[in-house]
PDB file of C-alpha atoms in Angstrom:
ATOM      1  CA  MET A   1     -32.105 -38.525 -64.336  1.00 54.00           C
ATOM      2  CA  ASP A   2     -34.015 -36.901 -67.007  1.00 58.00           C
ATOM      3  CA  SER A   3     -34.298 -33.229 -67.692  1.00 58.00           C
ATOM      4  CA  GLU A   4     -37.887 -33.101 -66.498  1.00 58.00           C
ATOM      5  CA  SER A   5     -37.065 -34.430 -63.061  1.00 60.00           C
ATOM      6  CA  CYS A   6     -34.065 -32.146 -62.940  1.00 59.00           C
ATOM      7  CA  GLY A   7     -36.313 -29.181 -63.697  1.00 61.00           C
ATOM      8  CA  GLU A   8     -38.779 -30.277 -61.007  1.00 65.00           C
ATOM      9  CA  LEU A   9     -35.959 -30.638 -58.550  1.00 64.00           C
ATOM     10  CA  THR A  10     -34.709 -27.179 -59.423  1.00 73.00           C
ATOM     11  CA  VAL A  11     -38.214 -25.734 -59.015  1.00 68.00           C
ATOM     12  CA  ALA A  12     -38.673 -27.702 -55.802  1.00 70.00           C
ATOM     13  CA  ASN A  13     -35.279 -26.552 -54.603  1.00 84.00           C
ATOM     14  CA  GLN A  14     -36.105 -22.970 -55.486  1.00 87.00           C
ATOM     15  CA  GLU A  15     -39.413 -23.220 -53.626  1.00 86.00           C
ATOM     16  CA  THR A  16     -37.689 -24.783 -50.682  1.00 89.00           C
ATOM     17  CA  VAL A  17     -34.987 -22.149 -50.702  1.00 89.00           C
ATOM     18  CA  GLN A  18     -37.667 -19.467 -50.981  1.00 90.00           C
ATOM     19  CA  LYS A  19     -39.666 -20.919 -48.085  1.00 89.00           C
ATOM     20  CA  LEU A  20     -36.586 -21.488 -45.973  1.00 89.00           C
ATOM     21  CA  THR A  21     -35.465 -17.906 -46.702  1.00 89.00           C
ATOM     22  CA  GLU A  22     -38.877 -16.532 -45.771  1.00 89.00           C
ATOM     23  CA  GLY A  23     -38.933 -18.638 -42.609  1.00 89.00           C
ATOM     24  CA  LEU A  24     -35.452 -17.520 -41.676  1.00 88.00           C
ATOM     25  CA  ILE A  25     -36.277 -13.876 -42.382  1.00 88.00           C
ATOM     26  CA  SER A  26     -39.584 -14.065 -40.478  1.00 90.00           C
ATOM     27  CA  HIS A  27     -37.764 -15.647 -37.548  1.00 88.00           C
ATOM     28  CA  TYR A  28     -34.897 -13.136 -37.331  1.00 88.00           C
ATOM     29  CA  LEU A  29     -36.518  -9.996 -38.834  1.00 89.00           C
ATOM     30  CA  PRO A  30     -38.403  -8.880 -35.667  1.00 90.00           C
ATOM     31  CA  ASP A  31     -35.216  -9.213 -33.592  1.00 89.00           C
ATOM     32  CA  LEU A  32     -33.213  -7.378 -36.226  1.00 88.00           C
ATOM     33  CA  GLN A  33     -35.816  -4.600 -36.428  1.00 92.00           C
ATOM     34  CA  GLN A  34     -35.774  -4.354 -32.623  1.00 92.00           C
ATOM     35  CA  SER A  35     -31.965  -4.184 -32.694  1.00 91.00           C
ATOM     36  CA  LYS A  36     -32.129  -1.546 -35.426  1.00 92.00           C
ATOM     37  CA  SER A  37     -34.555   0.543 -33.378  1.00 93.00           C
ATOM     38  CA  ALA A  38     -32.413   0.079 -30.234  1.00 93.00           C
ATOM     39  CA  LEU A  39     -29.305   1.138 -32.188  1.00 93.00           C
ATOM     40  CA  GLN A  40     -31.097   4.236 -33.500  1.00 95.00           C
ATOM     41  CA  GLU A  41     -32.164   5.117 -29.956  1.00 95.00           C
ATOM     42  CA  LEU A  42     -28.605   4.570 -28.719  1.00 94.00           C
ATOM     43  CA  THR A  43     -27.265   6.760 -31.529  1.00 95.00           C
ATOM     44  CA  GLN A  44     -29.717   9.524 -30.630  1.00 96.00           C
ATOM     45  CA  ASN A  45     -28.803   9.228 -26.937  1.00 95.00           C
ATOM     46  CA  GLN A  46     -25.137   9.337 -27.877  1.00 95.00           C
ATOM     47  CA  VAL A  47     -25.689  12.546 -29.887  1.00 95.00           C
ATOM     48  CA  VAL A  48     -27.502  14.097 -26.905  1.00 95.00           C
ATOM     49  CA  LEU A  49     -24.726  12.934 -24.606  1.00 94.00           C
ATOM     50  CA  LEU A  50     -22.055  14.407 -26.908  1.00 94.00           C
ATOM     51  CA  ASP A  51     -23.892  17.752 -27.004  1.00 95.00           C
ATOM     52  CA  THR A  52     -24.162  17.775 -23.213  1.00 94.00           C
ATOM     53  CA  LEU A  53     -20.503  16.870 -22.914  1.00 94.00           C
ATOM     54  CA  GLU A  54     -19.501  19.701 -25.265  1.00 95.00           C
ATOM     55  CA  GLN A  55     -21.564  22.132 -23.166  1.00 94.00           C
ATOM     56  CA  GLU A  56     -19.861  20.928 -19.980  1.00 92.00           C
ATOM     57  CA  ILE A  57     -16.443  21.293 -21.600  1.00 90.00           C
ATOM     58  CA  ALA A  58     -17.367  24.835 -22.613  1.00 90.00           C
ATOM     59  CA  LYS A  59     -18.398  25.549 -18.994  1.00 88.00           C
ATOM     60  CA  PHE A  60     -15.058  24.215 -17.742  1.00 85.00           C
ATOM     61  CA  ARG A  61     -13.208  26.407 -20.212  1.00 85.00           C
ATOM     62  CA  GLU A  62     -15.181  29.412 -18.975  1.00 86.00           C
ATOM     63  CA  CYS A  63     -14.319  28.447 -15.400  1.00 82.00           C
ATOM     64  CA  HIS A  64     -10.642  28.292 -16.317  1.00 81.00           C
ATOM     65  CA  LEU A  65     -10.931  31.696 -17.959  1.00 81.00           C
ATOM     66  CA  VAL A  66     -12.558  33.047 -14.791  1.00 80.00           C
ATOM     67  CA  LEU A  67      -9.750  31.504 -12.737  1.00 81.00           C
ATOM     68  CA  ASP A  68      -7.195  33.083 -15.066  1.00 85.00           C
ATOM     69  CA  ILE A  69      -8.957  36.442 -14.720  1.00 87.00           C
ATOM     70  CA  ASN A  70      -9.006  36.039 -10.932  1.00 86.00           C
ATOM     71  CA  ALA A  71      -5.299  35.253 -10.983  1.00 88.00           C
ATOM     72  CA  LEU A  72      -4.689  38.359 -13.086  1.00 90.00           C
ATOM     73  CA  PHE A  73      -6.685  40.493 -10.641  1.00 91.00           C
ATOM     74  CA  THR A  74      -4.747  39.025  -7.716  1.00 92.00           C
ATOM     75  CA  GLU A  75      -1.475  39.726  -9.511  1.00 94.00           C
ATOM     76  CA  ALA A  76      -2.632  43.248 -10.368  1.00 95.00           C
ATOM     77  CA  LYS A  77      -3.516  43.858  -6.705  1.00 96.00           C
ATOM     78  CA  CYS A  78      -0.073  42.619  -5.670  1.00 96.00           C
ATOM     79  CA  TYR A  79       1.632  44.969  -8.143  1.00 97.00           C
ATOM     80  CA  TYR A  80      -0.630  47.833  -7.047  1.00 97.00           C
ATOM     81  CA  ASN A  81       0.450  47.262  -3.433  1.00 97.00           C
ATOM     82  CA  LYS A  82       4.084  47.196  -4.541  1.00 97.00           C
ATOM     83  CA  LEU A  83       3.505  50.430  -6.427  1.00 97.00           C
ATOM     84  CA  LEU A  84       1.980  52.025  -3.326  1.00 97.00           C
ATOM     85  CA  ASN A  85       4.976  50.914  -1.242  1.00 98.00           C
ATOM     86  CA  ILE A  86       7.403  52.332  -3.802  1.00 98.00           C
ATOM     87  CA  ARG A  87       5.441  55.581  -3.886  1.00 98.00           C
ATOM     88  CA  LYS A  88       5.502  55.772  -0.085  1.00 98.00           C
ATOM     89  CA  GLU A  89       9.256  55.122  -0.113  1.00 98.00           C
ATOM     90  CA  MET A  90       9.770  57.806  -2.746  1.00 98.00           C
ATOM     91  CA  MET A  91       7.758  60.298  -0.672  1.00 98.00           C
ATOM     92  CA  THR A  92       9.863  59.454   2.379  1.00 98.00           C
ATOM     93  CA  LEU A  93      13.073  59.818   0.375  1.00 98.00           C
ATOM     94  CA  HIS A  94      11.819  63.130  -1.051  1.00 97.00           C
ATOM     95  CA  GLU A  95      11.115  64.423   2.453  1.00 97.00           C
ATOM     96  CA  LYS A  96      14.544  63.307   3.648  1.00 97.00           C
ATOM     97  CA  THR A  97      16.323  64.924   0.705  1.00 97.00           C
ATOM     98  CA  SER A  98      14.336  68.138   1.226  1.00 97.00           C
ATOM     99  CA  LYS A  99      15.367  68.176   4.897  1.00 97.00           C
ATOM    100  CA  LEU A 100      18.977  67.468   3.940  1.00 97.00           C
ATOM    101  CA  LYS A 101      18.943  70.277   1.362  1.00 97.00           C
ATOM    102  CA  ARG A 102      17.539  72.734   3.931  1.00 97.00           C
ATOM    103  CA  ARG A 103      20.131  71.618   6.458  1.00 97.00           C
ATOM    104  CA  ALA A 104      22.908  71.912   3.870  1.00 97.00           C
ATOM    105  CA  LEU A 105      21.676  75.422   2.963  1.00 97.00           C
ATOM    106  CA  LYS A 106      21.603  76.422   6.659  1.00 97.00           C
ATOM    107  CA  LEU A 107      25.074  74.980   7.173  1.00 97.00           C
ATOM    108  CA  GLN A 108      26.343  76.821   4.103  1.00 97.00           C
ATOM    109  CA  GLN A 109      24.781  80.077   5.314  1.00 97.00           C
ATOM    110  CA  GLN A 110      26.260  79.529   8.796  1.00 97.00           C
ATOM    111  CA  ARG A 111      29.680  78.807   7.273  1.00 97.00           C
ATOM    112  CA  ARG A 112      29.492  81.999   5.189  1.00 97.00           C
ATOM    113  CA  LYS A 113      28.402  83.935   8.272  1.00 97.00           C
ATOM    114  CA  ASP A 114      31.274  82.444  10.286  1.00 97.00           C
ATOM    115  CA  GLU A 115      33.758  83.255   7.484  1.00 97.00           C
ATOM    116  CA  LEU A 116      32.406  86.801   7.283  1.00 97.00           C
ATOM    117  CA  GLU A 117      32.743  87.223  11.054  1.00 97.00           C
ATOM    118  CA  ARG A 118      36.301  85.817  10.926  1.00 97.00           C
ATOM    119  CA  GLU A 119      37.136  88.158   8.092  1.00 97.00           C
ATOM    120  CA  GLN A 120      35.692  91.103  10.013  1.00 96.00           C
ATOM    121  CA  ARG A 121      37.656  90.117  13.154  1.00 96.00           C
ATOM    122  CA  ARG A 122      40.830  89.808  11.140  1.00 96.00           C
ATOM    123  CA  GLU A 123      40.238  93.228   9.594  1.00 95.00           C
ATOM    124  CA  LYS A 124      39.602  94.694  13.074  1.00 95.00           C
ATOM    125  CA  GLU A 125      42.782  93.113  14.374  1.00 94.00           C
ATOM    126  CA  LEU A 126      44.742  94.394  11.392  1.00 92.00           C
ATOM    127  CA  GLU A 127      43.253  97.864  11.956  1.00 91.00           C
ATOM    128  CA  ARG A 128      44.090  97.705  15.645  1.00 90.00           C
ATOM    129  CA  GLU A 129      47.655  96.602  14.855  1.00 88.00           C
ATOM    130  CA  ARG A 130      47.973  99.480  12.387  1.00 86.00           C
ATOM    131  CA  GLN A 131      46.766 101.856  15.035  1.00 85.00           C
ATOM    132  CA  LEU A 132      49.191 100.413  17.555  1.00 83.00           C
ATOM    133  CA  ILE A 133      52.183 100.770  15.244  1.00 80.00           C
ATOM    134  CA  ALA A 134      54.125 103.841  16.186  1.00 69.00           C
ATOM    135  CA  LYS A 135      53.865 106.565  13.680  1.00 72.00           C
ATOM    136  CA  PRO A 136      56.753 108.907  13.234  1.00 71.00           C
ATOM    137  CA  ALA A 137      55.921 112.370  14.352  1.00 69.00           C
ATOM    138  CA  LYS A 138      55.760 115.013  11.753  1.00 71.00           C
ATOM    139  CA  LEU A 139      58.155 117.884  12.035  1.00 67.00           C
ATOM    140  CA  SER A 140      56.403 121.082  12.028  1.00 60.00           C
TER     141      SER A 140
END
């Protein structure tokens, strides 16, 4: 083969390659552009979906916080009721101790009164015994 025919073949091959490339591109390009547009739409939908999902997650977190707050209020109410019961018990105990102190004071006063009466009776008896003891008569 001579160089001229080789050059023609190369040019013919280049033209053929060019035409085949253009044919191939024109055949697949519309589908590829459609796929590209579909992928862009999917990407946009995915972004919207991710935003919506993040908002829903935030709502769930808020719900959990509300549940936690409700649990805290329930616990606080329980402790408040316990506090009221303890206060009621303390009031009852205070009343009982006050009654016991008054009773103890009355008993102490009664015991002192009884001891005083016993002491007075003993003194009266001693005085009576002294009076009953014979006294020697004085010589005048």
